[in-house]
Coordinates of C-alpha atoms in Angstrom, one line a residue:
R1 CA 0.0 0.0 0.0
V2 CA 2.8 2.4 0.8
L3 CA 4.5 1.7 -2.5
R4 CA 1.3 2.2 -4.4
L5 CA 0.8 5.5 -2.5
L6 CA 4.2 6.7 -3.4
R7 CA 3.7 5.8 -7.1
L8 CA 0.3 7.6 -6.9
F9 CA 1.8 10.9 -5.7
K10 CA 4.9 10.7 -7.9
E11 CA 3.2 12.9 -10.6
L12 CA 2.0 15.3 -7.9
W13 CA 5.6 15.6 -6.5
L14 CA 6.9 16.2 -10.0
M15 CA 4.4 19.0 -10.5
V16 CA 5.3 20.6 -7.1
R17 CA 9.0 20.4 -7.8
G18 CA 8.5 21.8 -11.3
L19 CA 6.4 24.7 -9.9
I20 CA 9.1 25.4 -7.3
G21 CA 11.7 25.4 -10.1
S22 CA 9.6 27.9 -12.1
L23 CA 9.2 30.4 -9.3
R24 CA 11.9 32.7 -10.6
V25 CA 10.4 32.8 -14.1
L26 CA 6.9 33.2 -12.6
F27 CA 8.1 36.1 -10.4
W28 CA 9.5 38.1 -13.3
T29 CA 6.4 37.3 -15.4
W30 CA 4.2 38.8 -12.7
V31 CA 6.5 41.8 -12.5
L32 CA 6.0 42.2 -16.2
L33 CA 2.3 41.9 -15.8
A34 CA 2.3 44.5 -13.1
V35 CA 4.2 47.0 -15.2
I36 CA 1.8 46.4 -18.2
I37 CA -1.2 46.9 -16.0
Y38 CA 0.3 50.0 -14.4
M39 CA 1.0 51.6 -17.8
F40 CA -2.5 50.9 -19.1
A41 CA -4.0 52.1 -15.8
I42 CA -2.4 55.5 -16.2
V43 CA -3.8 55.8 -19.7
L44 CA -7.3 54.6 -18.6
V45 CA -7.4 57.2 -15.7
Q46 CA -6.3 60.0 -18.1
V47 CA -8.7 59.1 -20.9
V48 CA -11.8 58.0 -19.0
G49 CA -11.4 58.0 -15.2
Q50 CA -11.0 61.7 -14.6
P51 CA -13.0 63.3 -17.4
Q52 CA -16.0 61.0 -17.0
S53 CA -15.9 60.2 -13.3
A54 CA -19.5 60.9 -12.5
H55 CA -21.1 58.6 -15.1
V56 CA -22.7 55.4 -14.0
L57 CA -22.0 52.0 -15.8
E58 CA -23.9 48.8 -15.5
V59 CA -21.4 46.0 -14.8
G60 CA -23.3 42.7 -14.4
D61 CA -25.9 43.2 -11.7
M62 CA -24.2 46.2 -10.2
S63 CA -24.2 49.9 -11.0
L64 CA -20.8 51.5 -10.6
T65 CA -19.5 55.0 -11.3
V66 CA -16.5 55.5 -13.6
A67 CA -14.7 56.9 -10.5
Q68 CA -15.2 53.6 -8.7
L69 CA -13.9 51.7 -11.7
C70 CA -10.9 53.9 -12.7
G71 CA -11.0 57.1 -10.7
N72 CA -7.4 56.6 -9.7
V73 CA -4.5 54.4 -10.7
P74 CA -5.0 51.6 -8.0
R75 CA -8.7 51.3 -9.0
A76 CA -7.9 51.3 -12.6
M77 CA -5.3 48.6 -12.0
F78 CA -7.8 46.4 -10.2
T79 CA -10.3 46.9 -13.1
L80 CA -7.7 46.0 -15.6
F81 CA -6.8 42.9 -13.6
Q82 CA -10.5 42.0 -13.8
L83 CA -10.4 42.5 -17.5
M84 CA -7.4 40.2 -17.7
T85 CA -9.5 37.4 -16.2
T86 CA -12.2 38.3 -18.8
E87 CA -14.7 38.7 -16.0
G88 CA -17.3 41.3 -17.1
W89 CA -15.0 42.8 -19.7
A90 CA -17.7 43.2 -22.3
D91 CA -19.9 45.3 -20.0
I92 CA -17.0 47.5 -19.0
S93 CA -15.8 47.9 -22.5
R94 CA -19.1 48.8 -24.0
G95 CA -19.9 51.2 -21.2
M96 CA -16.7 53.1 -21.4
E97 CA -16.8 53.0 -25.2
S98 CA -20.0 55.1 -25.0
L99 CA -18.1 57.6 -22.9
S100 CA -14.8 57.6 -24.8
P101 CA -14.9 56.2 -28.3
G102 CA -11.9 54.0 -29.2
V103 CA -11.2 52.9 -25.6
S104 CA -12.6 49.4 -26.4
F105 CA -9.7 48.9 -28.8
M106 CA -7.3 49.6 -26.0
F107 CA -9.1 46.9 -23.9
V108 CA -9.0 44.4 -26.7
F109 CA -5.2 45.1 -27.1
F110 CA -4.7 44.8 -23.4
I111 CA -6.5 41.5 -23.1
S112 CA -4.6 40.1 -26.1
L113 CA -1.3 41.2 -24.6
T114 CA -2.0 39.9 -21.1
T115 CA -4.5 37.0 -21.2
F116 CA -3.4 35.5 -24.5
A117 CA 0.3 36.3 -24.5
V118 CA 1.8 36.8 -21.0
M119 CA -0.5 34.3 -19.3
N120 CA 0.5 31.7 -21.8
V121 CA 4.1 32.4 -21.0
V122 CA 3.2 31.6 -17.3
V123 CA 1.7 28.3 -18.4
A124 CA 4.6 27.5 -20.6
A125 CA 7.0 28.3 -17.7
I126 CA 5.2 25.9 -15.4
V127 CA 5.0 23.2 -18.0
D128 CA 8.7 23.6 -18.9
G129 CA 9.6 23.4 -15.2
V130 CA 7.6 20.2 -14.7
V131 CA 9.0 18.6 -17.9
G132 CA 12.5 19.6 -16.9
E133 CA 12.1 18.2 -13.5
A134 CA 10.7 14.9 -14.9
F135 CA 13.7 14.7 -17.3
A136 CA 16.1 15.4 -14.4
V137 CA 14.4 12.6 -12.3
D138 CA 14.6 10.2 -15.2
H139 CA 18.2 11.1 -15.8
D140 CA 19.1 10.5 -12.2
C141 CA 17.3 7.1 -12.2
I142 CA 19.1 6.1 -15.4
H143 CA 22.4 7.3 -13.9
Q144 CA 21.8 5.3 -10.7
S145 CA 20.8 2.3 -12.7
N146 CA 24.0 2.5 -14.8
E147 CA 26.1 2.9 -11.7
K148 CA 24.4 0.0 -10.0
R149 CA 24.9 -2.2 -13.1
K150 CA 28.6 -1.2 -13.2
E151 CA 29.1 -2.2 -9.5
S152 CA 27.2 -5.4 -10.1
T153 CA 29.4 -6.2 -13.2
V154 CA 32.6 -5.7 -11.1
T155 CA 31.3 -7.8 -8.3
L156 CA 30.3 -10.7 -10.6
Y157 CA 33.6 -10.5 -12.4
Q158 CA 35.4 -10.8 -9.1
I159 CA 33.3 -13.9 -8.4
F160 CA 34.3 -15.3 -11.8
R161 CA 38.0 -14.7 -11.1
K162 CA 37.7 -16.3 -7.7
A163 CA 36.0 -19.4 -9.2
D164 CA 38.5 -19.6 -12.1
K165 CA 41.1 -21.6 -10.1
D166 CA 43.3 -22.5 -13.1
G167 CA 43.3 -19.0 -14.5
N168 CA 42.4 -20.0 -18.1
T169 CA 39.7 -17.2 -18.2
V170 CA 36.9 -19.8 -18.6
L171 CA 34.7 -21.4 -15.9
S172 CA 34.3 -25.1 -16.1
R173 CA 31.3 -27.0 -14.6
E174 CA 33.5 -28.3 -11.8
E175 CA 34.7 -24.8 -10.9
Y176 CA 31.2 -23.4 -11.0
T177 CA 29.9 -26.1 -8.7
E178 CA 32.8 -25.6 -6.3
I179 CA 32.2 -21.8 -6.1
L180 CA 28.6 -22.3 -5.2
K181 CA 29.8 -24.0 -2.0
D182 CA 31.3 -20.7 -0.9
E183 CA 28.8 -19.1 1.5
E184 CA 30.1 -15.6 0.8
V185 CA 29.4 -16.1 -2.9
M186 CA 25.9 -17.4 -2.2
C187 CA 25.2 -14.4 -0.1
I188 CA 26.2 -12.1 -2.9
L189 CA 24.0 -14.1 -5.4
R190 CA 21.1 -13.7 -3.0
E191 CA 21.6 -10.0 -3.0
F192 CA 21.2 -10.2 -6.8
E193 CA 17.9 -12.0 -6.1
I194 CA 19.3 -15.3 -7.6
S195 CA 17.9 -18.2 -5.6
P196 CA 20.1 -21.2 -4.7
H197 CA 17.9 -23.3 -7.0
L198 CA 18.4 -21.0 -10.0
A199 CA 22.1 -20.7 -9.2
A200 CA 22.5 -24.5 -9.4
E201 CA 20.8 -24.6 -12.8
L202 CA 22.4 -21.4 -14.1
F203 CA 25.4 -23.1 -15.7
N204 CA 23.3 -25.5 -17.8
V205 CA 21.1 -22.6 -18.9
L206 CA 24.0 -20.2 -19.8
D207 CA 26.1 -22.8 -21.6
Y208 CA 23.9 -22.5 -24.7
D209 CA 26.7 -23.5 -27.0
D210 CA 27.3 -26.8 -25.0
S211 CA 31.0 -26.0 -24.8
G212 CA 31.2 -27.1 -21.2
H213 CA 32.5 -23.8 -19.9
L214 CA 31.5 -20.2 -19.4
D215 CA 33.5 -17.2 -20.4
P216 CA 33.4 -14.0 -18.3
K217 CA 30.8 -12.3 -20.6
E218 CA 28.4 -15.3 -20.5
F219 CA 28.7 -15.5 -16.7
V220 CA 28.3 -11.8 -15.9
E221 CA 25.5 -11.1 -18.4
G222 CA 23.7 -14.3 -17.4
C223 CA 23.8 -13.4 -13.7
L224 CA 22.6 -9.9 -14.4
Q225 CA 19.7 -11.2 -16.5
A226 CA 18.8 -13.8 -13.8
Q227 CA 18.0 -11.2 -11.2
G228 CA 14.5 -11.2 -9.9
E229 CA 11.8 -13.7 -9.0
A230 CA 10.7 -16.9 -10.6
R231 CA 10.0 -15.1 -13.9
A232 CA 13.8 -14.5 -14.3
D233 CA 14.3 -18.2 -14.5
T234 CA 11.9 -18.5 -17.5
M235 CA 13.2 -15.3 -19.2
I236 CA 16.8 -16.3 -19.0
K237 CA 16.1 -19.8 -20.3
M238 CA 14.2 -18.3 -23.2
H239 CA 17.1 -16.0 -23.9
C240 CA 19.6 -18.8 -23.9
D241 CA 17.3 -21.0 -26.0
V242 CA 17.2 -18.2 -28.6
M243 CA 21.0 -17.9 -28.4
R244 CA 21.4 -21.7 -28.8
L245 CA 19.0 -21.7 -31.7
S246 CA 20.9 -18.8 -33.3
S247 CA 24.1 -20.8 -32.9
D248 CA 22.6 -23.9 -34.5
V249 CA 21.2 -21.8 -37.4
A250 CA 24.6 -20.2 -38.0
S251 CA 26.2 -23.7 -38.0
A252 CA 23.7 -24.9 -40.5
V253 CA 24.2 -22.0 -42.7
D254 CA 28.0 -22.5 -42.6
A255 CA 27.5 -26.2 -43.5
V256 CA 25.2 -25.3 -46.5
E257 CA 27.7 -22.7 -47.7
K258 CA 30.6 -25.2 -47.5
Y259 CA 28.5 -27.8 -49.4
F260 CA 27.7 -25.5 -52.3
A261 CA 31.3 -24.2 -52.3
Q262 CA 32.6 -27.7 -52.7
R263 CA 30.3 -28.3 -55.7

């Protein structure tokens, strides 16, 4: 249940980390929005707020004077923020257009600049942060997996050298059987999730060419592939069966080529 819970909240954690990573970009984006709103607020106060302050506009279910909407810069900034969210912007735009023709074009330009442009930059920054964080997490996982595989390869190769008593760089069946009697080696194989039963059969499975011995590559790669539960036994046998079949097919092809070459 704990593992399922952790997997369930993995995406949420990535979103949180991505959002935190985007805070710097978001901060400067909101600074830019504040500057844009401030500049348009000054124009709105000069064009409509002060000359038409006594007029009443119907905004939704409320009746507000122009002075309440944009009588000074702070009120105008709040009204423009409301326009940026597209809340009641049509009522405000039509009402002020009747007082100052052409102001509706300024509102359309303002909404296009903020809602459709800058706010999309905010969304893009958040998405970029989440994607970047997910990529970083995947990169760290791959790096850790590669490092673990390198360590496992070195450990298995040390076991191979320890088992290779005669130093001929190949592992015979007798040498393999003898090394399995070493309790330290069996503890290492258990850490690799290789059960004693699978370890006992591993030589027959990996010796797909029936040579009677294993080279370092066969031993190390075979042990790495054999990690896991019971399904590993089946998977590695299938892999070795394919390798054995491939070897048989290659031998058959060579025999056919020699036959035709002699004729």
